[in-house]
CSV table of C-alpha atoms and ligand atoms in Angstrom, one decimal:
chain,number,residue,atom,x,y,z
J,3,UNK,CA,53.0,31.3,64.4
J,4,UNK,CA,56.6,31.5,63.0
J,5,UNK,CA,57.4,35.0,61.6
J,6,UNK,CA,57.9,33.5,58.0
J,7,UNK,CA,54.5,31.8,58.0
J,8,UNK,CA,52.7,35.0,59.3
J,9,UNK,CA,54.4,37.0,56.5
J,10,UNK,CA,53.4,34.5,53.8
J,11,UNK,CA,49.8,34.6,55.1
J,12,UNK,CA,49.7,38.3,54.9
J,13,UNK,CA,51.3,38.1,51.4
J,14,UNK,CA,48.8,35.5,50.2
J,15,UNK,CA,45.9,37.5,51.5
J,16,UNK,CA,47.2,40.8,50.0
J,17,UNK,CA,47.6,39.7,46.4
J,18,UNK,CA,44.7,39.5,44.0
J,19,UNK,CA,45.5,36.1,42.7
J,20,UNK,CA,42.2,35.5,41.1
J,21,UNK,CA,42.8,38.1,38.4
J,22,UNK,CA,45.8,36.2,37.0
J,23,UNK,CA,44.5,32.7,37.5
J,24,UNK,CA,43.7,31.4,34.1
J,25,UNK,CA,46.0,32.6,31.3
J,26,UNK,CA,49.5,33.7,32.4
J,27,UNK,CA,51.7,34.3,29.3
J,28,UNK,CA,55.4,34.9,29.5
J,29,UNK,CA,55.2,38.8,29.0
J,30,UNK,CA,52.4,39.0,31.6
J,31,UNK,CA,54.5,36.9,33.9
J,32,UNK,CA,57.4,39.3,33.2
J,33,UNK,CA,55.3,42.4,34.1
J,34,UNK,CA,53.9,40.5,37.1
J,35,UNK,CA,57.4,39.7,38.2
J,36,UNK,CA,58.4,43.4,37.9
J,37,UNK,CA,55.2,44.4,39.7
J,38,UNK,CA,55.2,41.7,42.3
J,39,UNK,CA,58.8,41.6,43.4
J,40,UNK,CA,57.3,44.7,45.0
J,41,UNK,CA,55.3,42.1,47.0
J,42,UNK,CA,58.5,41.4,48.9
J,43,UNK,CA,58.3,44.9,50.3
J,44,UNK,CA,55.0,44.3,52.2
J,45,UNK,CA,54.8,46.0,55.5
J,46,UNK,CA,56.1,43.7,58.2
J,47,UNK,CA,58.8,42.2,55.9
J,48,UNK,CA,61.3,44.6,57.3
J,49,UNK,CA,63.2,47.7,56.3
J,50,UNK,CA,64.5,48.3,52.8
J,51,UNK,CA,66.6,50.8,50.9
J,52,UNK,CA,67.4,51.4,47.3
J,53,UNK,CA,70.1,49.2,45.9
J,54,UNK,CA,70.1,46.7,48.8
J,55,UNK,CA,67.8,44.2,47.1
J,56,UNK,CA,68.5,42.5,43.8
J,57,UNK,CA,66.5,43.3,40.7
J,58,UNK,CA,64.5,40.4,39.1
J,59,UNK,CA,67.2,39.8,36.4
J,60,UNK,CA,69.8,39.1,39.1
J,61,UNK,CA,67.5,36.6,40.7
J,62,UNK,CA,66.9,34.4,37.6
J,63,UNK,CA,69.9,32.1,38.3
J,64,UNK,CA,68.5,31.5,41.8
J,65,UNK,CA,65.0,30.8,40.5
J,66,UNK,CA,66.5,28.3,38.0
J,67,UNK,CA,68.1,26.2,40.8
J,68,UNK,CA,64.9,24.8,42.4
J,69,UNK,CA,66.5,22.3,44.8
J,70,UNK,CA,69.2,22.8,47.5
J,71,UNK,CA,70.8,21.1,50.5
J,72,UNK,CA,70.5,22.8,53.9
J,73,UNK,CA,73.1,21.7,56.5
J,74,UNK,CA,72.8,22.0,60.3
J,75,UNK,CA,76.0,20.8,61.8
J,76,UNK,CA,77.9,21.9,64.9
J,77,UNK,CA,78.5,21.1,68.6
J,78,UNK,CA,74.8,20.2,69.0
J,79,UNK,CA,75.4,17.1,66.9
J,80,UNK,CA,77.2,15.5,70.0
J,81,UNK,CA,74.2,15.4,72.4
J,82,UNK,CA,72.2,14.4,69.2
J,83,UNK,CA,69.0,16.0,70.6
J,84,UNK,CA,68.8,18.8,68.1
J,85,UNK,CA,70.3,22.3,67.5
J,86,UNK,CA,68.2,23.8,70.4
J,87,UNK,CA,69.7,21.5,73.0
J,88,UNK,CA,71.6,24.3,74.9
J,89,UNK,CA,68.4,26.3,75.3
J,90,UNK,CA,65.9,23.6,75.8
J,91,UNK,CA,68.0,21.8,78.4
J,92,UNK,CA,69.0,25.1,80.0
J,93,UNK,CA,72.7,24.2,79.8
J,94,UNK,CA,74.9,27.1,81.1
J,95,UNK,CA,77.2,28.5,78.4
J,96,UNK,CA,80.4,27.5,80.1
J,97,UNK,CA,79.1,24.0,80.5
J,98,UNK,CA,77.9,23.8,76.9
J,99,UNK,CA,81.3,25.2,75.7
J,100,UNK,CA,83.0,22.0,76.9
J,101,UNK,CA,81.5,20.2,74.0
J,102,UNK,CA,84.1,21.9,71.8
J,103,UNK,CA,86.8,19.8,73.5
J,104,UNK,CA,85.0,16.7,72.2
J,105,UNK,CA,84.3,18.1,68.7
J,106,UNK,CA,87.1,16.5,66.5
J,107,UNK,CA,85.3,15.2,63.5
J,108,UNK,CA,87.9,12.9,61.9
J,109,UNK,CA,85.8,11.6,59.0
J,110,UNK,CA,84.5,15.0,57.9
J,111,UNK,CA,85.0,15.6,54.2
J,112,UNK,CA,83.0,18.4,52.6
J,113,UNK,CA,83.5,16.8,49.2
J,114,UNK,CA,81.4,13.9,50.3
J,115,UNK,CA,78.6,16.3,51.3
J,116,UNK,CA,78.9,18.0,47.9
J,117,UNK,CA,78.7,14.6,46.1
J,118,UNK,CA,75.6,13.5,48.1
J,119,UNK,CA,74.0,16.8,47.1
J,120,UNK,CA,74.9,16.4,43.4
J,121,UNK,CA,73.7,12.8,43.4
J,122,UNK,CA,70.4,14.0,44.9
J,123,UNK,CA,70.0,16.5,42.0
J,124,UNK,CA,70.6,19.5,44.3
J,125,UNK,CA,72.1,22.6,42.7
J,126,UNK,CA,73.1,24.7,45.7
J,127,UNK,CA,74.0,24.3,49.4
J,128,UNK,CA,73.5,26.4,52.5
J,129,UNK,CA,75.6,25.5,55.5
J,130,UNK,CA,75.2,26.7,59.1
J,131,UNK,CA,78.3,28.7,59.9
J,132,UNK,CA,77.1,29.6,63.4
J,133,UNK,CA,73.9,28.7,65.0
J,134,UNK,CA,72.2,30.2,68.2
J,135,UNK,CA,74.7,28.4,70.5
J,136,UNK,CA,77.5,30.8,69.4
J,137,UNK,CA,80.0,28.2,68.1
J,138,UNK,CA,81.6,29.4,64.9
J,139,UNK,CA,82.5,26.8,62.3
J,140,UNK,CA,85.4,28.8,60.9
J,141,UNK,CA,88.6,30.6,62.0
J,142,UNK,CA,86.8,33.7,63.5
J,143,UNK,CA,88.9,36.4,65.1
J,144,UNK,CA,85.6,38.2,65.8
J,145,UNK,CA,84.2,35.3,67.8
J,146,UNK,CA,83.4,36.3,71.4
J,147,UNK,CA,85.9,34.4,73.6
J,148,UNK,CA,87.3,32.6,70.5
J,149,UNK,CA,84.4,30.1,70.6
J,150,UNK,CA,85.2,28.7,67.1
J,151,UNK,CA,86.4,25.5,65.4
J,152,UNK,CA,89.9,26.9,64.7
J,153,UNK,CA,90.7,27.8,68.3
J,154,UNK,CA,89.2,24.6,69.8
J,155,UNK,CA,90.0,20.9,69.6
J,156,UNK,CA,89.0,20.5,65.9
J,157,UNK,CA,91.5,23.2,64.8
J,158,UNK,CA,89.8,23.3,61.4
J,159,UNK,CA,88.1,26.0,59.3
J,160,UNK,CA,85.0,24.1,58.2
J,161,UNK,CA,83.5,27.0,56.2
J,162,UNK,CA,86.7,27.1,54.1
J,163,UNK,CA,86.5,23.4,53.4
J,164,UNK,CA,82.8,23.6,52.6
J,165,UNK,CA,83.0,26.6,50.3
J,166,UNK,CA,85.9,25.0,48.4
J,167,UNK,CA,84.0,21.7,48.1
J,168,UNK,CA,80.9,23.5,46.8
J,169,UNK,CA,82.7,25.3,44.1
J,170,UNK,CA,84.8,22.2,43.1
J,171,UNK,CA,81.5,20.3,42.6
J,172,UNK,CA,80.0,23.2,40.6
J,173,UNK,CA,77.4,23.9,43.3
J,174,UNK,CA,76.3,27.4,44.4
J,175,UNK,CA,77.6,28.2,47.9
J,176,UNK,CA,75.3,29.6,50.6
J,177,UNK,CA,76.1,30.5,54.2
J,178,UNK,CA,73.6,30.5,57.1
J,179,UNK,CA,74.4,32.9,60.0
J,180,UNK,CA,72.5,33.4,63.3
J,181,UNK,CA,72.8,36.9,64.7
J,182,UNK,CA,71.4,35.7,68.0
J,183,UNK,CA,73.8,34.1,70.4
J,184,UNK,CA,72.4,32.6,73.6
J,185,UNK,CA,75.8,33.2,75.4
J,186,UNK,CA,74.8,36.9,75.7
J,187,UNK,CA,72.4,37.8,78.5
J,188,UNK,CA,71.9,41.0,76.5
J,189,UNK,CA,70.2,39.0,73.8
J,190,UNK,CA,67.4,38.3,76.3
J,191,UNK,CA,67.2,41.9,77.5
J,192,UNK,CA,68.8,44.2,75.0
J,193,UNK,CA,67.3,47.4,76.6
J,194,UNK,CA,68.2,46.3,80.1
J,195,UNK,CA,71.7,45.1,79.3
J,196,UNK,CA,72.7,47.4,76.4
J,197,UNK,CA,76.5,47.0,76.8
J,198,UNK,CA,76.3,43.2,76.6
J,199,UNK,CA,73.8,43.4,73.7
J,200,UNK,CA,76.2,45.7,72.0
J,201,UNK,CA,79.0,43.1,72.4
J,202,UNK,CA,76.8,40.6,70.6
J,203,UNK,CA,76.0,43.0,67.8
J,204,UNK,CA,79.7,43.8,67.4
J,205,UNK,CA,80.4,40.0,67.1
J,206,UNK,CA,77.7,39.8,64.4
J,207,UNK,CA,79.1,42.6,62.3
J,208,UNK,CA,82.6,41.2,62.7
J,209,UNK,CA,81.7,37.7,61.8
J,210,UNK,CA,79.5,38.6,58.9
J,211,UNK,CA,82.3,40.7,57.5
J,212,UNK,CA,84.8,37.7,57.9
J,213,UNK,CA,82.3,35.4,56.1
J,214,UNK,CA,81.8,37.9,53.3
J,215,UNK,CA,85.5,38.8,52.9
J,216,UNK,CA,87.5,35.6,53.5
J,217,UNK,CA,85.9,32.8,51.6
J,218,UNK,CA,85.6,33.9,47.9
J,219,UNK,CA,82.3,34.4,46.1
J,220,UNK,CA,79.4,33.5,48.3
J,221,UNK,CA,76.1,33.1,46.4
J,222,UNK,CA,73.5,33.1,49.2
J,223,UNK,CA,73.4,34.7,52.7
J,224,UNK,CA,70.8,32.9,54.9
J,225,UNK,CA,70.3,34.9,58.2
J,226,UNK,CA,68.3,33.2,60.9
J,227,UNK,CA,67.4,34.3,64.4
J,228,UNK,CA,67.1,38.1,64.1
J,229,UNK,CA,64.3,38.1,66.6
J,230,UNK,CA,65.3,39.5,70.0
J,231,UNK,CA,64.7,37.7,73.3
J,232,UNK,CA,62.8,35.0,71.3
J,233,UNK,CA,60.0,37.5,70.7
J,234,UNK,CA,58.5,39.2,67.7
J,235,UNK,CA,59.8,39.1,64.2
J,236,UNK,CA,63.1,39.8,62.5
J,237,UNK,CA,61.6,43.0,61.3
J,238,UNK,CA,60.7,44.0,64.9
J,239,UNK,CA,64.4,43.8,65.8
J,240,UNK,CA,65.7,46.0,62.9
J,241,UNK,CA,66.1,48.9,65.4
J,242,UNK,CA,68.8,46.8,67.1
J,243,UNK,CA,70.6,45.0,64.2
J,244,UNK,CA,70.4,48.0,61.8
J,245,UNK,CA,70.3,45.6,58.8
J,246,UNK,CA,70.5,48.3,56.2
J,247,UNK,CA,74.0,49.1,57.5
J,248,UNK,CA,74.9,45.4,57.9
J,249,UNK,CA,73.8,44.5,54.4
J,250,UNK,CA,75.4,47.5,52.8
J,251,UNK,CA,78.6,46.1,54.2
J,252,UNK,CA,77.7,42.7,52.8
J,253,UNK,CA,77.1,44.0,49.3
J,254,UNK,CA,80.4,45.9,49.4
J,255,UNK,CA,82.1,42.5,49.4
J,256,UNK,CA,79.4,40.4,47.7
J,257,UNK,CA,77.4,42.7,45.3
J,258,UNK,CA,75.2,40.0,43.8
J,259,UNK,CA,74.7,37.8,46.9
J,260,UNK,CA,71.1,36.6,47.4
J,261,UNK,CA,70.0,37.6,50.9
J,262,UNK,CA,67.1,35.9,52.7
J,263,UNK,CA,64.4,37.9,54.6
J,264,UNK,CA,65.6,37.3,58.2
J,265,UNK,CA,68.0,40.1,59.0
J,266,UNK,CA,65.2,42.6,59.6
J,267,UNK,CA,65.6,43.8,56.0
J,268,UNK,CA,63.4,42.8,53.1
J,269,UNK,CA,64.8,39.7,51.5
J,270,UNK,CA,65.5,38.9,47.9
J,271,UNK,CA,63.2,36.0,48.4
J,272,UNK,CA,60.6,34.9,50.9
J,273,UNK,CA,60.9,31.8,53.1
J,274,UNK,CA,58.3,29.2,54.1
J,275,UNK,CA,59.7,27.0,56.9
J,276,UNK,CA,58.7,23.5,58.0
J,277,UNK,CA,57.0,20.4,56.8
J,278,UNK,CA,53.5,21.8,56.2
J,279,UNK,CA,52.1,20.9,52.8
J,280,UNK,CA,52.4,23.6,50.1
J,281,UNK,CA,49.0,24.6,48.7
J,282,UNK,CA,47.3,27.5,47.0
J,283,UNK,CA,48.0,29.5,43.8
J,284,UNK,CA,51.3,30.4,42.2
J,285,UNK,CA,53.3,32.9,44.3
J,286,UNK,CA,54.6,35.5,41.9
J,287,UNK,CA,57.7,36.4,43.9
J,288,UNK,CA,60.9,34.3,44.6
J,289,UNK,CA,60.3,32.1,47.6
J,290,UNK,CA,61.9,29.1,49.2
J,291,UNK,CA,60.4,26.2,51.2
J,292,UNK,CA,62.9,25.0,53.8
J,293,UNK,CA,62.3,21.7,55.6
J,294,UNK,CA,63.9,18.7,57.3
J,295,UNK,CA,64.7,15.3,55.7
J,296,UNK,CA,64.6,14.0,59.3
J,297,UNK,CA,61.6,15.6,60.9
J,298,UNK,CA,62.9,15.3,64.5
J,299,UNK,CA,65.2,18.4,64.3
J,300,UNK,CA,67.4,20.4,62.0
J,301,UNK,CA,70.5,19.3,63.9
J,302,UNK,CA,71.6,15.6,64.1
J,303,UNK,CA,69.2,13.6,66.2
J,304,UNK,CA,69.2,9.9,67.2
J,305,UNK,CA,65.4,10.0,66.9
J,306,UNK,CA,64.8,9.3,63.2
J,307,UNK,CA,61.6,10.3,61.3
J,308,UNK,CA,62.7,10.2,57.7
J,309,UNK,CA,60.6,11.7,54.9
J,310,UNK,CA,59.4,9.2,52.4
J,311,UNK,CA,60.4,9.5,48.8
J,312,UNK,CA,56.8,10.2,47.8
J,313,UNK,CA,56.6,13.0,50.4
J,314,UNK,CA,59.8,14.6,49.2
J,315,UNK,CA,58.8,14.4,45.5
J,316,UNK,CA,55.3,15.7,46.3
J,317,UNK,CA,56.7,18.6,48.3
J,318,UNK,CA,59.2,19.4,45.5
J,319,UNK,CA,56.7,19.5,42.7
J,320,UNK,CA,54.1,21.3,44.8
J,321,UNK,CA,56.7,24.0,45.6
J,322,UNK,CA,58.2,24.3,42.1
J,323,UNK,CA,54.7,24.4,40.5
J,324,UNK,CA,54.0,27.5,42.7
J,325,UNK,CA,57.2,29.3,41.8
J,326,UNK,CA,59.4,28.2,44.8
J,327,UNK,CA,62.7,26.5,45.5
J,328,UNK,CA,63.0,23.7,48.0
J,329,UNK,CA,65.9,23.7,50.5
J,330,UNK,CA,66.0,20.2,52.1
J,331,UNK,CA,67.9,19.9,55.4
J,332,UNK,CA,70.3,17.3,56.6
J,333,UNK,CA,72.0,17.0,60.1
J,334,UNK,CA,75.3,15.2,59.9
J,335,UNK,CA,76.5,13.3,63.0
J,336,UNK,CA,79.3,14.5,65.3
J,337,UNK,CA,81.9,13.1,62.9
J,338,UNK,CA,80.4,15.1,60.0
J,339,UNK,CA,79.0,12.0,58.4
J,340,UNK,CA,75.5,12.1,56.8
J,341,UNK,CA,73.6,9.0,58.1
J,342,UNK,CA,73.6,6.3,55.4
J,343,UNK,CA,69.7,6.1,55.4
J,344,UNK,CA,69.6,9.8,54.6
J,345,UNK,CA,72.2,9.4,51.8
J,346,UNK,CA,70.1,6.5,50.3
J,347,UNK,CA,66.9,8.5,50.4
J,348,UNK,CA,68.6,11.5,48.7
J,349,UNK,CA,70.0,9.2,46.0
J,350,UNK,CA,66.4,8.0,45.3
J,351,UNK,CA,65.4,11.7,44.8
J,352,UNK,CA,68.4,12.1,42.4
J,353,UNK,CA,67.3,9.1,40.4
J,354,UNK,CA,63.8,10.7,40.0
J,355,UNK,CA,65.3,14.0,39.0
J,356,UNK,CA,67.7,12.4,36.5
J,357,UNK,CA,64.5,11.2,34.7
J,358,UNK,CA,62.2,14.2,35.3
J,359,UNK,CA,64.6,17.1,36.0
J,360,UNK,CA,63.7,18.8,32.7
J,361,UNK,CA,60.2,19.5,34.2
J,362,UNK,CA,61.9,21.2,37.2
J,363,UNK,CA,65.2,23.0,36.6
J,364,UNK,CA,65.1,26.5,35.0
J,365,UNK,CA,61.3,26.3,34.6
J,366,UNK,CA,58.8,28.8,35.8
J,367,UNK,CA,55.4,28.0,37.3
J,368,UNK,CA,52.2,27.9,35.2
J,369,UNK,CA,50.7,28.6,32.8
J,370,UNK,CA,48.0,26.6,34.6
J,371,UNK,CA,47.3,27.4,38.2
J,372,UNK,CA,47.8,24.3,40.5
J,373,UNK,CA,44.9,22.3,41.9
J,374,UNK,CA,45.8,21.3,45.5
J,375,UNK,CA,46.3,17.6,46.0
J,376,UNK,CA,45.9,17.0,42.2
J,377,UNK,CA,48.3,18.6,39.8
J,378,UNK,CA,50.4,21.6,39.0
J,379,UNK,CA,52.4,22.9,36.0
J,380,UNK,CA,55.7,24.4,35.0
J,381,UNK,CA,56.7,25.9,31.7
J,382,UNK,CA,59.9,26.5,29.7
J,383,UNK,CA,59.9,27.8,26.1
J,384,UNK,CA,57.1,26.0,24.2
J,385,UNK,CA,57.0,23.2,26.7
J,386,UNK,CA,54.5,22.8,29.5
J,387,UNK,CA,55.0,20.1,32.2
J,388,UNK,CA,52.2,18.7,34.3
J,389,UNK,CA,52.9,17.1,37.6
J,390,UNK,CA,50.1,14.9,38.8
J,391,UNK,CA,50.7,14.2,42.5
J,392,UNK,CA,47.5,12.2,42.9
J,393,UNK,CA,44.7,11.4,40.4
J,394,UNK,CA,41.2,11.8,41.9
J,395,UNK,CA,39.9,8.3,42.7
J,396,UNK,CA,38.9,6.3,39.7
J,397,UNK,CA,39.7,9.1,37.2
J,398,UNK,CA,42.5,9.2,34.6
J,399,UNK,CA,41.7,12.5,33.0
J,400,UNK,CA,42.6,16.1,33.5
J,401,UNK,CA,40.6,19.0,32.2
J,402,UNK,CA,42.9,22.0,31.7
J,403,UNK,CA,41.4,25.5,31.3
J,404,UNK,CA,41.8,27.7,28.3
J,405,UNK,CA,45.2,29.5,28.4
J,406,UNK,CA,45.2,31.3,25.1
J,407,UNK,CA,47.7,28.8,23.8
J,408,UNK,CA,47.0,25.4,22.1
J,409,UNK,CA,48.3,22.1,23.4
J,410,UNK,CA,49.4,20.5,20.2
J,411,UNK,CA,50.7,17.2,21.5
J,412,UNK,CA,51.7,15.5,24.8
J,413,UNK,CA,53.3,12.4,26.3
J,414,UNK,CA,54.4,11.0,29.6
J,415,UNK,CA,57.9,12.6,30.0
J,416,UNK,CA,60.3,10.1,28.7
J,417,UNK,CA,57.4,7.8,27.8
J,418,UNK,CA,54.4,7.2,25.5
J,419,UNK,CA,52.1,9.8,23.9
J,420,UNK,CA,48.8,10.7,25.7
J,421,UNK,CA,45.4,11.3,24.2
J,422,UNK,CA,44.5,15.0,24.0
J,423,UNK,CA,40.9,16.3,23.3
J,424,UNK,CA,40.0,19.9,22.8
J,425,UNK,CA,36.6,21.5,23.5
J,426,UNK,CA,35.2,25.0,24.5
J,427,UNK,CA,36.2,24.6,28.1
J,428,UNK,CA,39.8,23.8,27.3
J,429,UNK,CA,42.0,20.7,26.8
J,430,UNK,CA,41.3,17.2,28.2
J,431,UNK,CA,44.3,14.9,28.8
J,432,UNK,CA,43.3,11.3,28.8
J,433,UNK,CA,45.7,8.8,30.4
J,434,UNK,CA,45.7,5.0,30.6
J,435,UNK,CA,46.1,3.6,34.1
J,436,UNK,CA,49.6,2.2,33.2
J,437,UNK,CA,50.7,5.7,32.4
J,438,UNK,CA,50.1,6.8,36.0
J,439,UNK,CA,53.1,6.8,38.3
J,440,UNK,CA,52.3,6.6,42.1
J,441,UNK,CA,55.3,8.7,42.9
J,442,UNK,CA,54.2,11.5,40.5
J,443,UNK,CA,53.0,11.3,36.9
J,444,UNK,CA,54.9,13.9,34.8
J,445,UNK,CA,53.6,14.9,31.4
J,446,UNK,CA,55.3,16.9,28.7
J,447,UNK,CA,53.0,19.0,26.5
J,448,UNK,CA,53.9,21.0,23.4
J,449,UNK,CA,52.0,24.3,23.2
J,450,UNK,CA,51.9,27.0,20.6
V,10,FHN,O1,65.7,28.4,65.4
V,10,FHN,C1,66.0,28.0,64.1
V,10,FHN,C2,66.1,26.6,64.0
V,10,FHN,O2,67.0,26.0,64.9
V,10,FHN,C3,66.5,26.2,62.5
V,10,FHN,O3,67.7,26.7,62.3
V,10,FHN,C4,65.5,26.8,61.6
V,10,FHN,C5,65.9,26.6,60.1
V,10,FHN,O4,65.3,27.5,59.3
V,10,FHN,N1,65.3,28.2,61.8
V,10,FHN,C6,65.0,28.7,63.2
V,10,FHN,C7,63.6,28.4,63.5
V,10,FHN,O5,62.7,29.2,62.7
């Protein structure tokens, strides 16, 4: 089971959700937030030290964003069999490095990526600067054997072009970095080959410093692949990477950067990776669901298995109704072009968010706990939004529990009023069949 999932499982099982289930007011949520950010520091989440994680107030902007674009792009786009091609096909490093001679993406324009993200309703981006194959997508003096996009055929600094395009488009800029590098035999045997492993570590410290120093304000640092020799968790490898030292350096250059939980240090948020459905109660700590638009692989792949619009919207509302952000991944082709079918699907998501975005952005989960496969809620001020992903067969009513607040009126968001009945057990929302939207029925309730 992937480290992130194991952690979430331990987290879910450790927190007494039941207690908070029914009536979660804003101040209670505040105190929970204070209390439960502590939840990030569960054993197994990695090492931590005072001042290295952000306080809740510095995470609010991140929790307001809700939807971002993840980008896996690099040499692996050429074989188009995914970002693990070098390892899965056991390609020797020198052989694989020849791909850099072919990597000259003439149609790459980061502004186009940023526009696709904005049109999709995304508020932030996270681009892979270096994946496990070792190829750096920027001008990296710290790159072992100058294996980077500046010193090879492309002769371009893609991280610079990307971060500039992000800011120009008003999007928050995140950088993904893989400490592991398959070119180092020491990665597979750090105790047996300590010198070579130390070279890999030196590259990581040098490259993270370059990324934190040379590209202006970076909003998110997304480590991935801290696990050593493909074994154990990122936390298990903290003895090797010394993430408290690494991230102290990071915060010297980027004091407010949001750091994910994959450096072996406790993160400022938790991650839930993959396409598995999001279920269960509200998670009272910052967390992020990251998954693929094209389920075949994170990197560009000729095998296409595109998520449907219904699946994307369902995953988005299920995540946001449980307090999470969703980071949806694209894999551009070797030329840096996002496949047109992917652009079209993302545009459809953007159209939905243009209409229902108020029930998503800058909201917080609750006050009602979600009911798996049925509905969930978000709140903002005196508004509560209900997302109905699927009405139980033949029903067009929802019975909401008491929450210590009164639902005074309600309507389909951007549509007609709905009937609201009150009784001891709570509030009953009665909809007509034409008010149901097969994609997701979104209601706006006024509460006081
Ligand atoms: O090995 C990587 C994988 O290639 C991809 O980058 C994902 C994205 O979160 N993370 C790792 C697998 O957990």
